XYZ file of C-alpha atoms in Angstrom:
613
model
C -54.038 8.512 30.004
C -52.695 5.752 32.336
C -49.859 3.550 31.100
C -52.145 0.517 31.039
C -54.630 2.343 28.811
C -51.880 3.605 26.512
C -50.487 0.107 26.062
C -53.996 -1.280 25.496
C -54.749 1.258 22.786
C -51.356 0.598 21.188
C -51.971 -3.155 21.089
C -55.424 -2.701 19.535
C -54.057 -0.237 16.970
C -51.264 -2.655 16.032
C -53.831 -5.431 15.674
C -56.009 -3.217 13.453
C -52.952 -2.302 11.363
C -52.137 -5.991 10.887
C -55.742 -6.657 9.875
C -55.702 -3.781 7.370
C -52.479 -5.065 5.802
C -53.933 -8.585 5.598
C -57.147 -7.288 4.011
C -55.278 -5.243 1.405
C -52.665 -7.865 0.502
C -55.066 -10.838 0.844
C -52.224 -13.092 1.971
C -55.044 -15.214 3.368
C -58.792 -14.875 2.671
C -60.444 -11.994 4.558
C -62.741 -14.285 6.522
C -59.718 -16.265 7.747
C -58.092 -13.003 8.824
C -61.244 -12.054 10.709
C -61.415 -15.375 12.578
C -57.728 -14.990 13.450
C -58.684 -11.701 15.078
C -61.083 -13.553 17.398
C -58.253 -15.748 18.650
C -55.788 -12.861 18.900
C -58.191 -10.725 20.960
C -58.590 -13.485 23.554
C -54.854 -14.260 23.684
C -54.192 -10.555 24.226
C -57.083 -10.117 26.687
C -54.964 -8.281 29.322
C -54.574 -5.478 26.787
C -57.677 -5.787 24.608
C -60.146 -6.389 27.432
C -61.975 -8.891 25.205
C -62.688 -12.258 26.805
C -63.969 -15.423 25.198
C -67.642 -14.465 25.441
C -67.087 -11.053 23.830
C -64.762 -12.522 21.196
C -67.430 -14.860 19.859
C -70.300 -12.407 20.357
C -70.204 -11.561 16.652
C -71.769 -14.918 15.833
C -74.766 -14.191 18.070
C -75.038 -10.521 17.094
C -78.547 -9.618 15.829
C -76.996 -8.007 12.744
C -75.149 -11.212 11.846
C -78.272 -13.354 12.250
C -80.390 -10.858 10.296
C -77.918 -10.843 7.409
C -77.970 -14.661 7.293
C -81.772 -14.589 7.154
C -81.792 -11.924 4.420
C -79.460 -14.021 2.250
C -81.963 -16.867 2.561
C -84.997 -14.673 1.850
C -83.261 -13.280 -1.235
C -82.647 -16.825 -2.446
C -86.345 -17.642 -2.052
C -87.280 -14.687 -4.262
C -84.463 -15.523 -6.676
C -85.775 -19.072 -7.090
C -89.068 -17.761 -8.444
C -87.386 -16.735 -11.700
C -88.908 -13.260 -11.553
C -85.568 -11.490 -11.948
C -84.702 -13.558 -15.044
C -88.136 -12.893 -16.537
C -87.629 -9.187 -15.929
C -84.387 -9.409 -17.897
C -86.250 -10.870 -20.875
C -88.771 -8.023 -20.708
C -85.916 -5.514 -20.631
C -84.408 -7.053 -23.765
C -87.700 -6.404 -25.571
C -87.803 -2.833 -24.230
C -84.328 -1.844 -25.427
C -85.042 -2.586 -29.085
C -81.336 -2.488 -29.938
C -80.820 1.056 -28.592
C -77.592 1.686 -26.650
C -79.078 4.339 -24.377
C -82.229 2.325 -23.736
C -80.046 -0.636 -22.781
C -78.251 1.558 -20.221
C -81.520 3.000 -18.870
C -83.059 -0.463 -18.592
C -79.996 -1.812 -16.783
C -79.532 0.852 -14.108
C -83.176 1.834 -13.535
C -84.166 -1.792 -12.928
C -81.218 -3.013 -10.909
C -81.244 -0.137 -8.410
C -84.797 -0.511 -7.044
C -84.559 -4.332 -6.957
C -81.347 -4.150 -4.902
C -83.221 -2.226 -2.221
C -85.114 -5.378 -1.254
C -83.115 -8.326 -2.625
C -79.434 -8.920 -1.893
C -77.578 -7.192 -4.716
C -74.985 -9.921 -5.262
C -77.400 -12.524 -6.717
C -79.181 -9.743 -8.627
C -75.933 -8.802 -10.359
C -75.130 -12.490 -10.916
C -78.424 -12.925 -12.783
C -78.090 -9.685 -14.718
C -74.505 -10.177 -15.952
C -75.425 -12.580 -18.797
C -78.555 -10.593 -19.571
C -76.615 -7.355 -19.787
C -74.084 -8.919 -22.131
C -77.040 -10.053 -24.236
C -78.473 -6.520 -24.252
C -75.063 -5.197 -25.291
C -74.869 -7.697 -28.125
C -78.364 -6.796 -29.351
C -77.431 -3.109 -29.230
C -74.094 -3.663 -30.996
C -72.214 -2.128 -28.083
C -69.422 -3.197 -25.770
C -70.670 -5.034 -22.643
C -68.134 -2.961 -20.714
C -70.397 0.065 -21.209
C -73.162 -1.651 -19.216
C -71.492 -3.920 -16.648
C -69.879 -1.204 -14.504
C -73.128 0.821 -14.371
C -74.898 -2.441 -13.461
C -72.698 -2.882 -10.389
C -72.910 0.765 -9.383
C -76.716 0.807 -9.694
C -76.956 -2.306 -7.500
C -74.754 -0.622 -4.867
C -76.883 2.528 -4.980
C -80.048 0.468 -4.541
C -78.701 -0.835 -1.255
C -79.208 2.621 0.284
C -82.986 2.493 -0.160
C -83.991 0.319 2.801
C -82.609 -1.144 5.984
C -82.352 -4.578 4.341
C -80.695 -3.200 1.218
C -77.190 -4.121 2.343
C -75.449 -5.739 5.301
C -73.820 -2.457 6.391
C -77.267 -0.909 6.937
C -78.300 -3.797 9.199
C -75.006 -3.542 11.050
C -75.430 0.216 11.491
C -78.890 -0.359 12.960
C -77.429 -2.630 15.621
C -74.727 -0.078 16.435
C -77.407 2.606 16.777
C -79.130 0.405 19.363
C -75.907 -0.174 21.300
C -74.207 3.235 21.119
C -76.955 5.866 21.040
C -79.206 6.396 24.042
C -82.903 6.249 23.262
C -82.336 4.477 19.946
C -83.748 1.006 19.284
C -81.996 0.581 15.946
C -83.002 2.144 12.617
C -86.433 1.910 11.015
C -86.960 -0.034 7.781
C -87.608 3.119 5.736
C -86.169 5.741 8.106
C -83.467 6.838 5.669
C -85.230 5.821 2.425
C -85.847 9.457 1.436
C -82.134 10.237 1.373
C -81.432 6.836 -0.180
C -83.836 7.669 -3.018
C -82.070 10.999 -3.546
C -78.684 9.245 -3.700
C -80.088 6.680 -6.127
C -81.554 9.402 -8.358
C -78.329 11.444 -8.334
C -76.246 8.331 -8.946
C -78.409 7.157 -11.842
C -78.352 10.636 -13.374
C -74.553 10.534 -13.194
C -74.386 7.053 -14.739
C -76.681 8.103 -17.590
C -74.617 11.203 -18.408
C -71.052 11.718 -17.192
C -70.543 8.097 -16.160
C -71.710 6.886 -19.573
C -68.983 8.950 -21.255
C -66.282 7.950 -18.774
C -67.000 4.210 -18.855
C -64.559 2.608 -21.317
C -65.499 0.055 -23.981
C -62.852 -2.515 -23.058
C -64.480 -5.587 -24.636
C -65.301 -5.104 -28.343
C -68.879 -5.844 -29.456
C -69.294 -9.429 -30.703
C -65.758 -10.229 -29.597
C -64.564 -13.761 -30.244
C -63.526 -15.216 -26.846
C -60.591 -16.964 -28.495
C -59.200 -13.568 -29.483
C -60.410 -11.873 -26.297
C -58.366 -14.319 -24.199
C -55.497 -14.290 -26.730
C -55.669 -18.067 -27.248
C -54.659 -18.175 -30.908
C -51.386 -19.906 -29.974
C -53.085 -22.228 -27.461
C -55.822 -23.769 -29.645
C -54.726 -25.850 -32.587
C -56.269 -28.057 -35.288
C -54.497 -31.437 -35.541
C -54.978 -33.936 -38.376
C -55.142 -37.670 -37.592
C -52.771 -39.515 -39.938
C -53.275 -43.214 -40.768
C -50.150 -44.163 -38.793
C -51.028 -42.030 -35.734
C -51.368 -43.739 -32.354
C -54.730 -41.970 -32.043
C -56.398 -44.244 -34.584
C -58.721 -46.717 -32.859
C -58.630 -44.914 -29.517
C -61.662 -43.231 -27.981
C -61.365 -39.478 -27.548
C -61.626 -39.880 -23.762
C -58.881 -42.522 -23.519
C -56.594 -40.643 -25.888
C -57.070 -37.413 -23.916
C -56.410 -39.133 -20.583
C -53.153 -40.573 -21.910
C -51.811 -37.073 -22.645
C -52.491 -34.845 -19.600
C -50.406 -31.901 -20.870
C -52.992 -31.127 -23.547
C -56.766 -31.284 -23.782
C -58.761 -32.576 -26.759
C -61.753 -30.244 -26.933
C -63.398 -31.462 -30.109
C -63.166 -34.059 -32.854
C -64.438 -33.441 -36.396
C -65.237 -35.898 -39.157
C -66.460 -34.638 -42.495
C -69.039 -31.975 -41.732
C -69.852 -33.298 -38.251
C -68.312 -32.180 -34.971
C -68.597 -33.787 -31.568
C -67.305 -32.592 -28.246
C -64.450 -33.973 -26.234
C -62.596 -34.794 -24.081
C -65.145 -37.130 -22.456
C -66.520 -38.558 -25.690
C -66.439 -42.305 -26.304
C -66.295 -41.754 -30.068
C -63.487 -43.738 -31.691
C -60.901 -41.667 -33.548
C -60.351 -42.550 -37.204
C -57.742 -41.581 -39.792
C -58.657 -38.271 -41.397
C -60.385 -36.882 -38.302
C -59.493 -33.376 -37.151
C -58.891 -32.718 -33.458
C -59.093 -29.351 -31.700
C -56.338 -29.393 -29.085
C -55.721 -26.974 -26.202
C -52.264 -26.504 -24.710
C -49.134 -24.404 -24.810
C -47.114 -24.363 -28.014
C -44.409 -26.523 -26.440
C -46.905 -29.059 -25.058
C -48.748 -29.291 -28.398
C -45.463 -29.850 -30.282
C -44.486 -32.644 -27.886
C -47.954 -34.139 -28.257
C -47.755 -34.016 -32.059
C -44.348 -35.700 -32.158
C -45.361 -38.394 -29.644
C -48.618 -39.321 -31.396
C -47.788 -38.894 -35.063
C -50.497 -36.300 -35.613
C -50.230 -33.642 -38.298
C -50.866 -29.932 -37.775
C -53.356 -28.029 -39.921
C -51.630 -24.665 -39.985
C -54.126 -23.197 -42.456
C -57.114 -23.613 -40.112
C -57.662 -21.228 -37.184
C -59.734 -22.158 -34.145
C -62.459 -19.610 -33.361
C -65.710 -19.534 -31.401
C -67.471 -20.736 -34.563
C -65.418 -23.930 -34.335
C -67.249 -24.881 -31.146
C -70.700 -23.738 -32.259
C -70.800 -26.750 -34.589
C -71.069 -28.967 -31.487
C -72.996 -26.545 -29.249
C -75.598 -29.143 -28.299
C -72.787 -31.191 -26.719
C -70.664 -28.309 -25.484
C -69.521 -24.801 -26.307
C -67.308 -21.971 -25.126
C -68.564 -19.840 -22.266
C -67.236 -17.188 -19.904
C -67.905 -17.706 -16.209
C -67.193 -15.658 -13.080
C -66.184 -17.206 -9.746
C -68.638 -15.636 -7.245
C -67.797 -14.849 -3.653
C -69.695 -17.775 -2.121
C -68.449 -20.404 -4.572
C -66.860 -23.427 -2.942
C -64.241 -23.263 -5.701
C -62.678 -20.178 -4.093
C -59.373 -21.239 -2.562
C -59.184 -24.483 -4.564
C -56.887 -25.148 -7.495
C -58.592 -25.791 -10.811
C -57.519 -29.429 -10.547
C -59.068 -29.697 -7.067
C -62.428 -28.303 -8.208
C -63.142 -31.424 -10.244
C -64.522 -29.307 -13.093
C -62.906 -31.553 -15.687
C -63.664 -34.900 -14.086
C -67.180 -34.319 -12.735
C -68.613 -31.599 -14.958
C -66.820 -32.187 -18.280
C -65.667 -28.570 -18.172
C -62.209 -27.595 -19.370
C -60.735 -24.266 -18.233
C -58.879 -22.710 -21.161
C -57.809 -19.375 -19.668
C -58.323 -17.167 -16.614
C -58.509 -13.381 -16.494
C -57.668 -11.981 -13.065
C -57.439 -8.267 -12.254
C -56.321 -7.450 -15.779
C -53.843 -10.346 -15.924
C -54.368 -13.141 -18.453
C -53.328 -16.625 -17.275
C -53.119 -19.398 -19.860
C -50.456 -21.810 -18.589
C -50.170 -24.109 -15.556
C -53.915 -23.757 -15.051
C -54.353 -27.016 -13.138
C -52.293 -25.614 -10.250
C -53.919 -22.166 -10.269
C -55.833 -21.351 -7.055
C -59.139 -19.671 -7.883
C -60.137 -16.343 -6.331
C -63.391 -14.428 -6.138
C -63.932 -12.450 -9.328
C -61.802 -14.659 -11.584
C -63.189 -14.824 -15.124
C -62.835 -18.276 -16.669
C -63.068 -19.178 -20.332
C -64.369 -22.739 -20.371
C -65.433 -25.418 -22.818
C -68.466 -26.812 -21.065
C -71.667 -28.814 -21.521
C -75.424 -28.218 -21.100
C -75.505 -30.331 -17.927
C -72.663 -28.326 -16.408
C -74.357 -25.024 -17.286
C -77.485 -26.242 -15.515
C -75.463 -27.279 -12.473
C -73.674 -23.932 -12.254
C -76.969 -22.048 -12.604
C -78.624 -24.150 -9.905
C -75.801 -24.075 -7.379
C -74.285 -20.678 -8.146
C -70.776 -22.146 -8.040
C -70.006 -20.246 -11.266
C -71.889 -17.353 -12.877
C -72.047 -17.849 -16.630
C -71.404 -14.362 -18.018
C -72.367 -14.938 -21.644
C -76.069 -15.059 -22.532
C -75.311 -16.249 -26.060
C -73.498 -19.278 -24.663
C -76.442 -20.051 -22.380
C -78.896 -19.857 -25.270
C -76.752 -21.959 -27.588
C -76.106 -24.638 -25.014
C -79.605 -24.722 -23.597
C -81.191 -24.511 -27.053
C -84.201 -23.062 -25.283
C -86.874 -20.532 -26.166
C -87.703 -17.453 -24.099
C -90.207 -19.212 -21.867
C -87.663 -21.881 -20.969
C -84.907 -19.366 -20.316
C -86.931 -17.481 -17.724
C -89.684 -19.711 -16.309
C -91.796 -18.258 -13.508
C -92.372 -20.531 -10.536
C -95.953 -21.112 -9.296
C -94.541 -20.070 -5.914
C -93.718 -16.556 -7.159
C -96.687 -14.790 -5.473
C -96.038 -16.690 -2.236
C -92.319 -15.787 -2.100
C -92.969 -12.140 -2.921
C -95.773 -12.051 -0.348
C -93.494 -13.444 2.358
C -90.781 -10.863 1.602
C -93.366 -8.046 1.606
C -94.746 -9.294 4.946
C -91.270 -9.360 6.504
C -90.663 -5.777 5.351
C -94.066 -4.605 6.597
C -93.773 -6.304 9.999
C -90.315 -4.815 10.566
C -91.361 -1.388 9.260
C -94.377 -1.266 11.607
C -92.235 -2.403 14.564
C -94.511 -5.367 15.175
C -91.409 -7.543 15.575
C -87.669 -6.885 15.602
C -86.261 -7.254 12.109
C -84.117 -10.243 13.113
C -87.227 -12.151 14.275
C -89.290 -11.068 11.272
C -86.536 -12.184 8.883
C -86.120 -15.570 10.585
C -89.884 -16.109 10.532
C -89.833 -15.259 6.834
C -87.203 -17.916 6.203
C -89.336 -20.497 8.033
C -92.336 -19.477 5.921
C -90.290 -19.805 2.721
C -89.254 -23.355 3.666
C -92.705 -24.444 4.893
C -94.411 -23.184 1.709
C -91.851 -24.868 -0.540
C -90.376 -21.633 -1.912
C -86.991 -22.631 -0.522
C -85.410 -25.922 0.496
C -83.225 -26.073 3.571
C -80.258 -27.003 1.376
C -80.838 -23.959 -0.853
C -81.213 -21.777 2.226
C -77.814 -22.784 3.616
C -76.191 -22.571 0.171
C -77.542 -19.043 -0.338
C -75.539 -17.596 2.548
C -72.156 -16.052 1.783
C -70.562 -17.658 4.801
C -67.251 -15.916 4.219
C -69.071 -12.585 4.699
C -70.692 -13.918 7.887
C -67.369 -15.078 9.308
C -65.810 -11.762 8.296
C -68.562 -9.925 10.138
C -68.415 -12.166 13.199
C -64.644 -11.729 13.328
C -64.443 -7.941 13.048
C -67.334 -7.149 15.441
C -65.230 -8.028 18.539
C -62.422 -5.912 17.084
C -64.847 -2.999 17.180
C -65.631 -3.900 20.808
C -61.914 -3.769 21.646
C -61.515 -0.441 19.866
C -64.383 1.029 21.887
C -63.584 -0.500 25.300
C -59.864 0.380 25.304
C -60.472 3.973 24.289
C -59.016 3.514 20.828
C -62.157 4.884 19.188
C -61.876 7.966 21.396
C -58.261 8.505 20.326
C -59.218 8.456 16.625
C -62.287 10.580 17.363
C -60.017 13.249 18.871
C -58.450 13.821 15.455
C -61.913 14.510 14.053
C -62.737 16.776 16.974
C -59.559 18.734 16.263
C -60.961 19.624 12.853
C -63.721 21.574 14.565
C -61.281 24.415 15.006
C -60.758 24.868 11.269
C -63.963 23.467 9.755
C -67.658 23.997 10.428
C -69.497 21.011 11.875
C -70.828 19.986 8.461
C -67.220 20.002 7.227
C -66.227 17.542 9.959
C -69.147 15.326 8.924
C -67.979 15.511 5.307
C -64.421 14.500 6.254
C -65.769 11.529 8.235
C -67.779 10.477 5.180
C -64.718 10.729 2.911
C -62.488 8.746 5.282
C -65.081 5.986 5.688
C -65.624 5.840 1.913
C -61.902 5.549 1.203
C -61.507 2.865 3.853
C -64.459 0.890 2.470
C -62.785 0.856 -0.944
C -59.830 -0.979 0.568
C -60.945 -3.173 3.476
C -64.606 -3.944 2.611
C -67.726 -2.031 3.717
C -68.506 -4.356 6.640
C -65.087 -3.918 8.273
C -65.279 -0.166 7.721
C -68.673 0.091 9.407
C -67.475 -1.902 12.420
C -64.361 0.223 12.901
C -65.659 3.670 11.959
C -69.186 3.839 13.425
C -67.910 3.879 17.046
C -65.384 6.531 16.012
C -68.058 8.686 14.393
C -70.470 8.384 17.319
C -67.698 9.175 19.822
C -66.594 12.213 17.809
C -70.167 13.496 17.637
C -70.557 13.152 21.416
C -67.357 15.136 22.018
C -68.485 17.830 19.588
C -71.960 18.020 21.080
C -73.294 17.041 17.664
C -76.050 14.667 16.553
C -74.629 11.177 17.108
C -77.169 9.570 14.759
C -76.185 11.922 11.931
C -72.547 10.883 12.248
C -73.574 7.207 12.327
C -75.570 7.688 9.123
C -72.570 9.295 7.426
C -70.447 6.209 8.086
C -73.299 3.915 7.069
C -73.901 5.605 3.707
C -70.167 5.965 3.012
C -69.534 2.287 3.758
C -72.453 1.169 1.583
C -71.423 3.213 -1.468
C -67.919 2.093 -2.402
C -67.174 2.661 -6.089
C -63.466 3.425 -6.457
C -61.915 -0.042 -6.496
C -62.966 -3.472 -7.752
C -62.197 -4.986 -4.340
C -64.234 -2.485 -2.338
C -67.565 -4.116 -3.110
C -68.268 -7.671 -4.211
C -70.452 -6.665 -7.178
C -67.547 -4.582 -8.534
C -65.396 -7.684 -8.405
C -68.059 -9.704 -10.240
C -68.084 -7.374 -13.273
C -64.313 -6.764 -13.259
C -63.446 -9.750 -15.462
C -66.483 -9.846 -17.807
C -66.064 -6.133 -18.496
C -62.342 -6.465 -19.174
C -61.769 -3.462 -16.917
C -58.550 -2.089 -15.532
C -58.147 -1.048 -11.903
C -57.961 2.607 -12.971
C -61.375 2.397 -14.671
C -63.017 2.174 -11.248
C -61.103 5.245 -10.096
C -61.981 7.193 -13.239
C -65.717 6.378 -13.191
C -66.297 5.691 -9.495
C -64.124 8.462 -8.009
C -66.278 11.406 -9.210
C -69.435 9.481 -8.282
C -68.197 8.816 -4.760
C -67.222 12.476 -4.281
C -70.570 13.656 -5.672
C -72.503 11.374 -3.329
C -70.341 12.456 -0.382
C -71.513 16.030 -0.919
C -75.157 15.084 -1.498
C -75.292 12.679 1.459
C -73.608 15.117 3.870
C -76.003 17.895 2.960
C -78.944 15.487 3.035
C -78.050 14.223 6.510
C -77.644 17.782 7.797
C -81.023 18.822 6.364
C -82.899 15.656 7.314
C -81.555 14.968 10.804
C -79.559 18.028 11.770
C -75.996 18.013 13.057
């Protein structure tokens, strides 16, 4: 290899290594890392061979545009309320049975995720699943991990099931002669087999391995270990609180938060209440032990040591506000902002009491805490705020009981069906049919579907833009040119050589299996999209050198990238259930590791039988 080529490959490999480290450590958000790659590739053009046009080609890539359109189409279907209504039907089906609750969860989520983006599906199902768990007197942890895994498995059913499938289709068009992408249902047979095997595992072995981390009917005060952070205070006649409104008194003492005031048998929510505090009132105060002691001494309040604050304390004022658990989803604008910067307290009368992050419980200095995707918040919030979060998706309320108590609604109000439901479902079905019959390229069919959704009133333009996980789009647009650099400099060929070397000790199906394992492990660390971009060219190149079926090797990377179970960070739905399920990092290894290995075997054999190698 010429010196120039060696140095080019070395530069690209070093850049990939830096990207991998950044993805794993998350020193900056992954989408920021990806956009930095675009700039770095152009700056290093003498070595990477990637100019300005190629560097920004990811934004105009058909896969990127298709994924944007599919996010919008999914939102149009989501707005119909059909998924929520299905959850209500499932609650009736389970009848309080633990196993029925599991069957209902996984057997419904999987097929839906084949046609609707699995992230919003999981967001809708999280509170419903916790409700099913409560009705069945079981830990929600036993259902939430299977929920995520079933949604991931459903993504293997169709071309639009997940973004990695769409990306793989574009790579097939670019890298394999005679291929014009992948058909809508071309791999659905194998996807159905993987779904069936995965569901069978979740209903048997996975059920036994999944831990019950969150106790049934757990009190969130105890679950977040807030016994020393929530205190009853008694208003004495000589206290400076007398005659002040709750809102003014709370604002004057920023180190603590007044969550509720009680008088006689009545309770009313704070801290935004204009109710005037009187002697004899009881106040529920949130803050560290030191802050509460300073507050008590400064205001002349007394402490009611005999009274403990529990969830029941807030249920007395549920029509004004109650406790709720909420997950920060990937596309929330709160990601990257401190809790103070979000304006939750000022604009939505929502007080964050604690945050659970990757097994760590954070209860102090919350105002300065920068929120991340997957954070689980315990909040004292209001009906209006719950409605806002549900409408915008900025937070996913993970507690169905809290939703019901705050909304004070009956079943019909909880899951209303839109009159536009048949129209939205018809548009989605038409998009699938048009793409499946090759009447139009999928990117055009999907964009036309979005236009139809907006024109028919199923989706507003604002909702369409809000539905897109733009961080995923920027991640995709940033790593696509990195894949171009890897291919054009010969870096993909260098990595492919290591796979080719295995041909001397393994049969061809063994090489395919190793490729699947490597791609699956990589997807668990650096996201499925990045794995597909980096590994598909490697797999196709290796197949060409081995004289093997290039499409079979592409499918192996595609399926491996789309089925990442071993870590909470490998797939966004895993991250969404991490906090509500109270899981540990090792739980994903224990439950997801055997599943990923099982599917690696089934998928490798299925690809060999279905397409040949």
